[in-house]
PDB file of C-alpha atoms in Angstrom:
ATOM      1  CA  UNK A   1     171.883 148.763  25.454  1.00 78.00           C
ATOM      2  CA  UNK A   2     175.417 149.906  24.800  1.00 82.00           C
ATOM      3  CA  UNK A   3     178.287 150.636  27.002  1.00 85.00           C
ATOM      4  CA  UNK A   4     180.331 153.780  26.131  1.00 85.00           C
ATOM      5  CA  UNK A   5     183.579 153.332  24.278  1.00 84.00           C
ATOM      6  CA  UNK A   6     185.232 154.999  27.264  1.00 80.00           C
ATOM      7  CA  UNK A   7     184.258 152.067  29.426  1.00 84.00           C
ATOM      8  CA  UNK A   8     186.241 149.576  27.291  1.00 83.00           C
ATOM      9  CA  UNK A   9     189.267 151.838  27.117  1.00 80.00           C
ATOM     10  CA  UNK A  10     189.506 152.197  30.894  1.00 81.00           C
ATOM     11  CA  UNK A  11     188.332 148.912  32.355  1.00 83.00           C
ATOM     12  CA  UNK A  12     190.702 146.211  33.411  1.00 84.00           C
ATOM     13  CA  UNK A  13     189.640 142.600  32.640  1.00 81.00           C
ATOM     14  CA  UNK A  14     191.140 140.654  35.530  1.00 84.00           C
ATOM     15  CA  UNK A  15     188.641 137.903  36.032  1.00 85.00           C
ATOM     16  CA  UNK A  16     186.670 135.703  33.665  1.00 89.00           C
ATOM     17  CA  UNK A  17     183.717 135.473  36.079  1.00 91.00           C
ATOM     18  CA  UNK A  18     181.975 138.639  37.292  1.00 90.00           C
ATOM     19  CA  UNK A  19     184.846 140.978  36.478  1.00 94.00           C
ATOM     20  CA  UNK A  20     183.818 144.192  38.056  1.00 94.00           C
ATOM     21  CA  UNK A  21     184.289 147.806  36.941  1.00 94.00           C
ATOM     22  CA  UNK A  22     182.983 150.386  39.355  1.00 95.00           C
ATOM     23  CA  UNK A  23     182.267 154.133  39.379  1.00 95.00           C
ATOM     24  CA  UNK A  24     181.322 155.875  42.577  1.00 95.00           C
ATOM     25  CA  UNK A  25     179.580 159.244  43.080  1.00 95.00           C
ATOM     26  CA  UNK A  26     177.866 160.988  46.003  1.00 93.00           C
ATOM     27  CA  UNK A  27     174.537 159.198  46.009  1.00 95.00           C
ATOM     28  CA  UNK A  28     175.077 156.098  43.832  1.00 97.00           C
ATOM     29  CA  UNK A  29     177.680 153.671  42.540  1.00 97.00           C
ATOM     30  CA  UNK A  30     177.558 151.867  39.216  1.00 96.00           C
ATOM     31  CA  UNK A  31     179.146 148.479  38.706  1.00 96.00           C
ATOM     32  CA  UNK A  32     179.481 146.680  35.395  1.00 95.00           C
ATOM     33  CA  UNK A  33     179.883 142.943  35.772  1.00 96.00           C
ATOM     34  CA  UNK A  34     181.322 140.828  32.795  1.00 96.00           C
ATOM     35  CA  UNK A  35     181.446 137.066  32.728  1.00 95.00           C
ATOM     36  CA  UNK A  36     183.420 135.183  29.979  1.00 95.00           C
ATOM     37  CA  UNK A  37     182.919 131.613  31.300  1.00 94.00           C
ATOM     38  CA  UNK A  38     179.953 129.404  32.094  1.00 95.00           C
ATOM     39  CA  UNK A  39     179.445 129.378  35.829  1.00 94.00           C
ATOM     40  CA  UNK A  40     176.963 128.413  38.553  1.00 94.00           C
ATOM     41  CA  UNK A  41     176.034 129.677  41.981  1.00 94.00           C
ATOM     42  CA  UNK A  42     177.904 132.907  41.940  1.00 94.00           C
ATOM     43  CA  UNK A  43     176.779 134.986  44.930  1.00 94.00           C
ATOM     44  CA  UNK A  44     176.470 138.756  44.969  1.00 94.00           C
ATOM     45  CA  UNK A  45     175.138 141.237  47.536  1.00 94.00           C
ATOM     46  CA  UNK A  46     174.843 144.936  48.132  1.00 95.00           C
ATOM     47  CA  UNK A  47     174.179 146.943  51.402  1.00 93.00           C
ATOM     48  CA  UNK A  48     171.997 149.402  49.551  1.00 95.00           C
ATOM     49  CA  UNK A  49     168.977 149.118  47.306  1.00 95.00           C
ATOM     50  CA  UNK A  50     170.093 148.109  43.716  1.00 96.00           C
ATOM     51  CA  UNK A  51     168.838 148.374  40.177  1.00 97.00           C
ATOM     52  CA  UNK A  52     170.209 145.503  38.098  1.00 97.00           C
ATOM     53  CA  UNK A  53     169.873 145.688  34.345  1.00 97.00           C
ATOM     54  CA  UNK A  54     170.961 143.117  31.772  1.00 96.00           C
ATOM     55  CA  UNK A  55     173.103 144.495  28.917  1.00 95.00           C
ATOM     56  CA  UNK A  56     174.183 141.400  27.058  1.00 94.00           C
ATOM     57  CA  UNK A  57     173.672 137.703  27.484  1.00 95.00           C
ATOM     58  CA  UNK A  58     171.654 135.607  29.870  1.00 95.00           C
ATOM     59  CA  UNK A  59     171.638 134.926  33.605  1.00 96.00           C
ATOM     60  CA  UNK A  60     169.527 132.567  35.654  1.00 96.00           C
ATOM     61  CA  UNK A  61     168.622 134.299  38.933  1.00 96.00           C
ATOM     62  CA  UNK A  62     167.783 132.552  42.216  1.00 95.00           C
ATOM     63  CA  UNK A  63     166.275 134.837  44.806  1.00 93.00           C
ATOM     64  CA  UNK A  64     164.405 134.567  48.065  1.00 85.00           C
ATOM     65  CA  UNK A  65     160.635 134.019  47.841  1.00 75.00           C
ATOM     66  CA  UNK A  66     160.815 133.912  44.045  1.00 80.00           C
ATOM     67  CA  UNK A  67     161.063 131.076  41.519  1.00 88.00           C
ATOM     68  CA  UNK A  68     164.300 130.951  39.494  1.00 94.00           C
ATOM     69  CA  UNK A  69     163.983 132.954  36.275  1.00 95.00           C
ATOM     70  CA  UNK A  70     165.953 133.942  33.193  1.00 96.00           C
ATOM     71  CA  UNK A  71     167.337 137.502  33.332  1.00 96.00           C
ATOM     72  CA  UNK A  72     167.662 138.835  29.746  1.00 96.00           C
ATOM     73  CA  UNK A  73     168.763 142.116  27.939  1.00 95.00           C
ATOM     74  CA  UNK A  74     166.010 144.732  28.167  1.00 93.00           C
ATOM     75  CA  UNK A  75     165.001 143.671  31.625  1.00 96.00           C
ATOM     76  CA  UNK A  76     165.727 145.174  35.087  1.00 96.00           C
ATOM     77  CA  UNK A  77     165.377 144.070  38.635  1.00 96.00           C
ATOM     78  CA  UNK A  78     164.998 146.179  41.827  1.00 96.00           C
ATOM     79  CA  UNK A  79     166.570 144.516  44.881  1.00 94.00           C
ATOM     80  CA  UNK A  80     166.264 145.662  48.470  1.00 93.00           C
ATOM     81  CA  UNK A  81     169.286 146.238  50.704  1.00 93.00           C
ATOM     82  CA  UNK A  82     171.309 143.128  51.546  1.00 93.00           C
ATOM     83  CA  UNK A  83     169.470 140.848  49.131  1.00 93.00           C
ATOM     84  CA  UNK A  84     171.570 137.754  48.259  1.00 94.00           C
ATOM     85  CA  UNK A  85     171.636 136.904  44.628  1.00 94.00           C
ATOM     86  CA  UNK A  86     172.655 133.435  43.453  1.00 95.00           C
ATOM     87  CA  UNK A  87     173.448 133.587  39.768  1.00 96.00           C
ATOM     88  CA  UNK A  88     174.066 131.044  36.985  1.00 96.00           C
ATOM     89  CA  UNK A  89     175.742 131.883  33.670  1.00 96.00           C
ATOM     90  CA  UNK A  90     174.631 129.051  31.291  1.00 95.00           C
ATOM     91  CA  UNK A  91     175.774 130.576  28.069  1.00 94.00           C
ATOM     92  CA  UNK A  92     178.721 132.912  28.819  1.00 94.00           C
ATOM     93  CA  UNK A  93     181.913 132.484  26.806  1.00 92.00           C
ATOM     94  CA  UNK A  94     184.801 134.652  25.632  1.00 89.00           C
ATOM     95  CA  UNK A  95     183.117 135.516  22.334  1.00 89.00           C
ATOM     96  CA  UNK A  96     179.777 136.221  23.944  1.00 90.00           C
ATOM     97  CA  UNK A  97     180.299 137.424  27.425  1.00 93.00           C
ATOM     98  CA  UNK A  98     177.449 138.288  29.807  1.00 95.00           C
ATOM     99  CA  UNK A  99     177.357 141.894  30.902  1.00 95.00           C
ATOM    100  CA  UNK A 100     175.139 143.336  33.572  1.00 96.00           C
ATOM    101  CA  UNK A 101     174.777 146.651  35.251  1.00 96.00           C
ATOM    102  CA  UNK A 102     174.187 146.999  39.007  1.00 97.00           C
ATOM    103  CA  UNK A 103     173.469 150.439  40.316  1.00 97.00           C
ATOM    104  CA  UNK A 104     173.446 150.910  44.128  1.00 97.00           C
ATOM    105  CA  UNK A 105     171.524 153.960  45.228  1.00 97.00           C
ATOM    106  CA  UNK A 106     171.906 155.491  48.686  1.00 96.00           C
ATOM    107  CA  UNK A 107     168.974 155.267  51.094  1.00 95.00           C
ATOM    108  CA  UNK A 108     169.320 159.010  51.692  1.00 96.00           C
ATOM    109  CA  UNK A 109     168.674 159.713  47.985  1.00 96.00           C
ATOM    110  CA  UNK A 110     165.834 157.371  47.660  1.00 96.00           C
ATOM    111  CA  UNK A 111     164.116 158.770  50.874  1.00 96.00           C
ATOM    112  CA  UNK A 112     164.563 162.289  49.584  1.00 97.00           C
ATOM    113  CA  UNK A 113     162.824 161.481  46.313  1.00 97.00           C
ATOM    114  CA  UNK A 114     160.004 159.491  48.100  1.00 97.00           C
ATOM    115  CA  UNK A 115     159.432 162.413  50.431  1.00 97.00           C
ATOM    116  CA  UNK A 116     159.142 164.758  47.565  1.00 97.00           C
ATOM    117  CA  UNK A 117     156.649 162.434  45.848  1.00 97.00           C
ATOM    118  CA  UNK A 118     154.480 162.249  48.900  1.00 97.00           C
ATOM    119  CA  UNK A 119     154.570 166.076  49.196  1.00 96.00           C
ATOM    120  CA  UNK A 120     153.825 167.067  45.626  1.00 95.00           C
ATOM    121  CA  UNK A 121     152.037 163.974  44.164  1.00 94.00           C
ATOM    122  CA  UNK A 122     150.303 162.184  47.057  1.00 94.00           C
ATOM    123  CA  UNK A 123     148.344 158.986  46.306  1.00 93.00           C
ATOM    124  CA  UNK A 124     144.615 159.334  45.938  1.00 92.00           C
ATOM    125  CA  UNK A 125     143.814 156.626  48.485  1.00 89.00           C
ATOM    126  CA  UNK A 126     145.912 158.249  51.323  1.00 90.00           C
ATOM    127  CA  UNK A 127     148.619 155.603  51.269  1.00 92.00           C
ATOM    128  CA  UNK A 128     152.229 156.766  50.981  1.00 95.00           C
ATOM    129  CA  UNK A 129     154.856 156.200  48.338  1.00 96.00           C
ATOM    130  CA  UNK A 130     157.439 153.718  49.720  1.00 94.00           C
ATOM    131  CA  UNK A 131     160.256 151.777  48.208  1.00 91.00           C
ATOM    132  CA  UNK A 132     159.276 148.163  47.678  1.00 89.00           C
ATOM    133  CA  UNK A 133     160.848 145.718  50.120  1.00 85.00           C
ATOM    134  CA  UNK A 134     160.598 142.845  47.600  1.00 89.00           C
ATOM    135  CA  UNK A 135     162.228 141.913  44.285  1.00 91.00           C
ATOM    136  CA  UNK A 136     160.648 143.686  41.314  1.00 93.00           C
ATOM    137  CA  UNK A 137     161.438 142.228  37.911  1.00 94.00           C
ATOM    138  CA  UNK A 138     160.280 144.090  34.915  1.00 94.00           C
ATOM    139  CA  UNK A 139     160.816 144.838  31.201  1.00 94.00           C
ATOM    140  CA  UNK A 140     162.281 148.283  30.611  1.00 94.00           C
ATOM    141  CA  UNK A 141     159.994 150.628  28.766  1.00 91.00           C
ATOM    142  CA  UNK A 142     161.373 153.357  26.493  1.00 90.00           C
ATOM    143  CA  UNK A 143     161.736 155.892  29.317  1.00 93.00           C
ATOM    144  CA  UNK A 144     163.551 153.546  31.719  1.00 95.00           C
ATOM    145  CA  UNK A 145     165.777 152.376  28.875  1.00 94.00           C
ATOM    146  CA  UNK A 146     166.760 155.920  27.940  1.00 95.00           C
ATOM    147  CA  UNK A 147     167.567 156.896  31.563  1.00 96.00           C
ATOM    148  CA  UNK A 148     169.777 153.746  32.112  1.00 95.00           C
ATOM    149  CA  UNK A 149     171.547 154.410  28.798  1.00 95.00           C
ATOM    150  CA  UNK A 150     172.143 158.030  29.811  1.00 95.00           C
ATOM    151  CA  UNK A 151     173.445 156.966  33.290  1.00 96.00           C
ATOM    152  CA  UNK A 152     175.896 154.635  31.641  1.00 94.00           C
ATOM    153  CA  UNK A 153     177.285 157.524  29.770  1.00 94.00           C
ATOM    154  CA  UNK A 154     177.301 159.999  32.751  1.00 95.00           C
ATOM    155  CA  UNK A 155     179.038 157.669  35.132  1.00 94.00           C
ATOM    156  CA  UNK A 156     181.834 157.018  32.660  1.00 92.00           C
ATOM    157  CA  UNK A 157     182.219 160.639  31.653  1.00 91.00           C
ATOM    158  CA  UNK A 158     184.950 162.854  33.115  1.00 89.00           C
ATOM    159  CA  UNK A 159     182.877 165.884  33.731  1.00 91.00           C
ATOM    160  CA  UNK A 160     183.203 168.127  36.832  1.00 91.00           C
ATOM    161  CA  UNK A 161     179.413 168.354  37.212  1.00 94.00           C
ATOM    162  CA  UNK A 162     178.510 164.793  36.655  1.00 93.00           C
ATOM    163  CA  UNK A 163     177.326 164.312  40.287  1.00 94.00           C
ATOM    164  CA  UNK A 164     174.551 166.920  39.644  1.00 95.00           C
ATOM    165  CA  UNK A 165     173.642 165.335  36.274  1.00 96.00           C
ATOM    166  CA  UNK A 166     173.417 161.857  37.776  1.00 96.00           C
ATOM    167  CA  UNK A 167     171.304 163.125  40.758  1.00 96.00           C
ATOM    168  CA  UNK A 168     168.779 164.473  38.417  1.00 95.00           C
ATOM    169  CA  UNK A 169     168.590 161.262  36.395  1.00 96.00           C
ATOM    170  CA  UNK A 170     168.307 159.175  39.596  1.00 97.00           C
ATOM    171  CA  UNK A 171     165.281 161.218  40.717  1.00 97.00           C
ATOM    172  CA  UNK A 172     163.478 160.544  37.455  1.00 97.00           C
ATOM    173  CA  UNK A 173     164.554 156.856  37.553  1.00 97.00           C
ATOM    174  CA  UNK A 174     163.221 156.325  41.084  1.00 97.00           C
ATOM    175  CA  UNK A 175     159.900 158.155  40.332  1.00 97.00           C
ATOM    176  CA  UNK A 176     159.372 156.137  37.112  1.00 96.00           C
ATOM    177  CA  UNK A 177     160.197 152.823  38.739  1.00 96.00           C
ATOM    178  CA  UNK A 178     157.746 153.414  41.646  1.00 96.00           C
ATOM    179  CA  UNK A 179     155.046 154.467  39.199  1.00 96.00           C
ATOM    180  CA  UNK A 180     155.641 151.391  37.067  1.00 94.00           C
ATOM    181  CA  UNK A 181     155.449 149.205  40.143  1.00 94.00           C
ATOM    182  CA  UNK A 182     152.161 150.768  41.231  1.00 94.00           C
ATOM    183  CA  UNK A 183     150.764 150.181  37.782  1.00 93.00           C
ATOM    184  CA  UNK A 184     151.843 146.575  37.927  1.00 93.00           C
ATOM    185  CA  UNK A 185     150.228 146.092  41.340  1.00 92.00           C
ATOM    186  CA  UNK A 186     146.961 147.536  40.106  1.00 92.00           C
ATOM    187  CA  UNK A 187     146.929 145.359  37.059  1.00 92.00           C
ATOM    188  CA  UNK A 188     147.715 142.132  39.025  1.00 91.00           C
ATOM    189  CA  UNK A 189     145.445 142.864  42.032  1.00 89.00           C
ATOM    190  CA  UNK A 190     142.646 145.100  40.476  1.00 87.00           C
ATOM    191  CA  UNK A 191     139.881 142.641  41.253  1.00 86.00           C
ATOM    192  CA  UNK A 192     140.952 142.299  44.891  1.00 89.00           C
ATOM    193  CA  UNK A 193     141.323 145.974  45.666  1.00 88.00           C
ATOM    194  CA  UNK A 194     138.841 147.619  43.282  1.00 87.00           C
ATOM    195  CA  UNK A 195     136.129 147.906  45.915  1.00 86.00           C
ATOM    196  CA  UNK A 196     138.164 150.437  47.879  1.00 88.00           C
ATOM    197  CA  UNK A 197     140.608 151.822  45.335  1.00 92.00           C
ATOM    198  CA  UNK A 198     139.176 154.022  42.523  1.00 94.00           C
ATOM    199  CA  UNK A 199     142.174 153.649  40.178  1.00 95.00           C
ATOM    200  CA  UNK A 200     142.136 149.919  40.626  1.00 94.00           C
ATOM    201  CA  UNK A 201     138.423 149.874  39.825  1.00 95.00           C
ATOM    202  CA  UNK A 202     139.065 151.829  36.584  1.00 96.00           C
ATOM    203  CA  UNK A 203     142.002 149.417  35.688  1.00 96.00           C
ATOM    204  CA  UNK A 204     139.732 146.481  36.064  1.00 95.00           C
ATOM    205  CA  UNK A 205     136.972 148.209  34.049  1.00 96.00           C
ATOM    206  CA  UNK A 206     139.434 148.891  31.191  1.00 96.00           C
ATOM    207  CA  UNK A 207     140.614 145.339  31.117  1.00 94.00           C
ATOM    208  CA  UNK A 208     137.043 144.077  30.730  1.00 94.00           C
ATOM    209  CA  UNK A 209     135.949 146.586  28.125  1.00 95.00           C
ATOM    210  CA  UNK A 210     139.109 146.993  25.844  1.00 94.00           C
ATOM    211  CA  UNK A 211     136.967 146.102  22.789  1.00 93.00           C
ATOM    212  CA  UNK A 212     134.563 149.094  23.485  1.00 93.00           C
ATOM    213  CA  UNK A 213     135.019 152.743  23.098  1.00 93.00           C
ATOM    214  CA  UNK A 214     136.738 154.166  26.189  1.00 95.00           C
ATOM    215  CA  UNK A 215     137.074 157.898  26.930  1.00 94.00           C
ATOM    216  CA  UNK A 216     138.747 159.813  29.758  1.00 96.00           C
ATOM    217  CA  UNK A 217     135.359 161.483  30.417  1.00 95.00           C
ATOM    218  CA  UNK A 218     133.599 158.153  31.001  1.00 95.00           C
ATOM    219  CA  UNK A 219     136.506 156.731  33.069  1.00 96.00           C
ATOM    220  CA  UNK A 220     136.656 159.786  35.267  1.00 96.00           C
ATOM    221  CA  UNK A 221     132.919 159.249  36.110  1.00 96.00           C
ATOM    222  CA  UNK A 222     133.700 155.660  37.018  1.00 94.00           C
ATOM    223  CA  UNK A 223     136.382 157.001  39.411  1.00 94.00           C
ATOM    224  CA  UNK A 224     133.979 159.625  40.767  1.00 94.00           C
ATOM    225  CA  UNK A 225     136.513 162.293  39.934  1.00 95.00           C
ATOM    226  CA  UNK A 226     136.502 165.302  37.742  1.00 96.00           C
ATOM    227  CA  UNK A 227     138.074 164.663  34.300  1.00 96.00           C
ATOM    228  CA  UNK A 228     141.115 166.860  35.047  1.00 96.00           C
ATOM    229  CA  UNK A 229     141.624 165.441  38.530  1.00 96.00           C
ATOM    230  CA  UNK A 230     141.295 161.905  37.203  1.00 96.00           C
ATOM    231  CA  UNK A 231     143.726 162.550  34.451  1.00 96.00           C
ATOM    232  CA  UNK A 232     146.351 164.109  36.755  1.00 96.00           C
ATOM    233  CA  UNK A 233     145.855 161.406  39.435  1.00 96.00           C
ATOM    234  CA  UNK A 234     146.193 158.463  36.892  1.00 96.00           C
ATOM    235  CA  UNK A 235     149.310 159.952  35.337  1.00 96.00           C
ATOM    236  CA  UNK A 236     151.063 160.721  38.634  1.00 96.00           C
ATOM    237  CA  UNK A 237     150.376 157.310  40.155  1.00 95.00           C
ATOM    238  CA  UNK A 238     150.798 155.102  37.147  1.00 95.00           C
ATOM    239  CA  UNK A 239     153.284 157.088  35.148  1.00 95.00           C
ATOM    240  CA  UNK A 240     151.171 157.155  31.931  1.00 95.00           C
ATOM    241  CA  UNK A 241     148.095 158.895  30.739  1.00 96.00           C
ATOM    242  CA  UNK A 242     144.811 156.954  30.717  1.00 97.00           C
ATOM    243  CA  UNK A 243     144.827 156.921  26.859  1.00 96.00           C
ATOM    244  CA  UNK A 244     148.405 155.691  26.702  1.00 96.00           C
ATOM    245  CA  UNK A 245     147.589 152.932  29.196  1.00 96.00           C
ATOM    246  CA  UNK A 246     144.488 151.857  27.181  1.00 96.00           C
ATOM    247  CA  UNK A 247     146.410 151.802  23.979  1.00 96.00           C
ATOM    248  CA  UNK A 248     149.214 149.828  25.532  1.00 95.00           C
ATOM    249  CA  UNK A 249     146.778 147.236  26.822  1.00 96.00           C
ATOM    250  CA  UNK A 250     145.078 147.020  23.410  1.00 96.00           C
ATOM    251  CA  UNK A 251     148.433 146.466  21.733  1.00 96.00           C
ATOM    252  CA  UNK A 252     149.200 143.652  24.174  1.00 95.00           C
ATOM    253  CA  UNK A 253     145.857 142.065  23.258  1.00 96.00           C
ATOM    254  CA  UNK A 254     146.642 142.488  19.563  1.00 95.00           C
ATOM    255  CA  UNK A 255     150.021 140.786  19.964  1.00 95.00           C
ATOM    256  CA  UNK A 256     148.401 137.614  21.289  1.00 95.00           C
ATOM    257  CA  UNK A 257     145.682 137.609  18.642  1.00 95.00           C
ATOM    258  CA  UNK A 258     148.270 138.074  15.791  1.00 94.00           C
ATOM    259  CA  UNK A 259     149.877 134.872  16.752  1.00 94.00           C
ATOM    260  CA  UNK A 260     147.028 133.169  14.839  1.00 93.00           C
ATOM    261  CA  UNK A 261     148.066 133.580  11.153  1.00 91.00           C
ATOM    262  CA  UNK A 262     144.493 132.840  10.028  1.00 91.00           C
ATOM    263  CA  UNK A 263     142.979 135.851  11.746  1.00 93.00           C
ATOM    264  CA  UNK A 264     142.267 138.898   9.584  1.00 94.00           C
ATOM    265  CA  UNK A 265     144.126 142.002  10.772  1.00 94.00           C
ATOM    266  CA  UNK A 266     140.891 144.066  10.397  1.00 94.00           C
ATOM    267  CA  UNK A 267     139.090 141.604  12.753  1.00 94.00           C
ATOM    268  CA  UNK A 268     141.915 141.908  15.233  1.00 95.00           C
ATOM    269  CA  UNK A 269     142.186 145.654  15.458  1.00 94.00           C
ATOM    270  CA  UNK A 270     138.420 146.046  15.751  1.00 95.00           C
ATOM    271  CA  UNK A 271     138.316 143.332  18.457  1.00 95.00           C
ATOM    272  CA  UNK A 272     140.980 145.219  20.367  1.00 95.00           C
ATOM    273  CA  UNK A 273     138.902 148.519  20.269  1.00 95.00           C
ATOM    274  CA  UNK A 274     140.754 150.399  17.578  1.00 94.00           C
ATOM    275  CA  UNK A 275     138.527 152.233  15.091  1.00 91.00           C
ATOM    276  CA  UNK A 276     140.886 152.452  12.101  1.00 90.00           C
ATOM    277  CA  UNK A 277     143.783 150.471  10.634  1.00 93.00           C
ATOM    278  CA  UNK A 278     146.271 153.392  10.241  1.00 94.00           C
ATOM    279  CA  UNK A 279     146.103 154.317  13.971  1.00 95.00           C
ATOM    280  CA  UNK A 280     146.491 150.753  14.950  1.00 95.00           C
ATOM    281  CA  UNK A 281     149.399 150.236  12.597  1.00 95.00           C
ATOM    282  CA  UNK A 282     151.139 153.374  13.915  1.00 95.00           C
ATOM    283  CA  UNK A 283     150.793 152.386  17.599  1.00 94.00           C
ATOM    284  CA  UNK A 284     151.796 148.800  16.912  1.00 94.00           C
ATOM    285  CA  UNK A 285     154.888 149.684  15.043  1.00 94.00           C
ATOM    286  CA  UNK A 286     155.960 152.235  17.637  1.00 91.00           C
ATOM    287  CA  UNK A 287     155.882 149.610  20.384  1.00 89.00           C
ATOM    288  CA  UNK A 288     156.928 146.373  18.482  1.00 90.00           C
ATOM    289  CA  UNK A 289     159.096 148.024  15.730  1.00 89.00           C
ATOM    290  CA  UNK A 290     157.457 146.061  12.989  1.00 93.00           C
ATOM    291  CA  UNK A 291     153.973 146.342  11.364  1.00 93.00           C
ATOM    292  CA  UNK A 292     151.104 144.079  12.463  1.00 94.00           C
ATOM    293  CA  UNK A 293     151.348 142.162   9.114  1.00 93.00           C
ATOM    294  CA  UNK A 294     155.161 141.596   9.475  1.00 93.00           C
ATOM    295  CA  UNK A 295     154.640 140.426  13.146  1.00 93.00           C
ATOM    296  CA  UNK A 296     151.850 137.980  12.101  1.00 92.00           C
ATOM    297  CA  UNK A 297     153.872 136.560   9.257  1.00 91.00           C
ATOM    298  CA  UNK A 298     156.373 135.194  11.824  1.00 90.00           C
ATOM    299  CA  UNK A 299     153.686 132.651  12.816  1.00 88.00           C
ATOM    300  CA  UNK A 300     152.886 131.331   9.296  1.00 84.00           C
ATOM    301  CA  UNK A 301     153.976 127.742   8.969  1.00 78.00           C
ATOM    302  CA  UNK A 302     156.123 127.015   5.875  1.00 66.00           C
TER     303      UNK A 302
END
């Protein structure tokens, strides 16, 4: 993820540890933190919910109710209001500074989006969309990455309408994060909640039958929904179509199997439920950016 050139032209580098450059709009503020020295136990706190995203370098995060973990580029973290972060910078130096984005979003904006979601895309089990009150650490997918990159540009742009532009991007960001969080909860807790949640039941069924043919028609019957209603409900709550979800899980399975350099690629794609090599190759390269063969070659011992 890249900071716009305009950021470097305008920012003042006053501190070597957590130098802060801030941009404030009506419903959100964006802060870019840069650290040019190794440091430990640096504390940071916001009075609004925050999206933190790593841009460059590595942090070690220490948060309440969570084991310490490495925070790396391509990852984001949702923090509730007033969460205290304790941060280590084990690798920062002047040549390779650590850079991180922290975007504080107003409660008013978040509640407005959540109310809209509950009105136009209510959950199938009758529960309501709410902002998580815990720390949610995740890897950015392509859509989240694109939104954050766009927000970096919009906040630094001198445009008279940028408040409106940012507002629209924030709405999409909040919706996608909540959908991703729901998807993650279903994946982690499917067996516990599948008896009284139809989507969780389908998620568990998919995980146990990835090697078999899976169709939206069959899955909708498992969920006791019409095919069109199932497809719409799945996409609105989890943020992806059923087929995209199945393919994503199959690619994850293939990634693990390809770590064995002695396995034949044909065996692997068939074991993961793909019917032909070209479709498997295309999906794998789209997600991993290398072919299955190139990925597997990394694990050959020389």
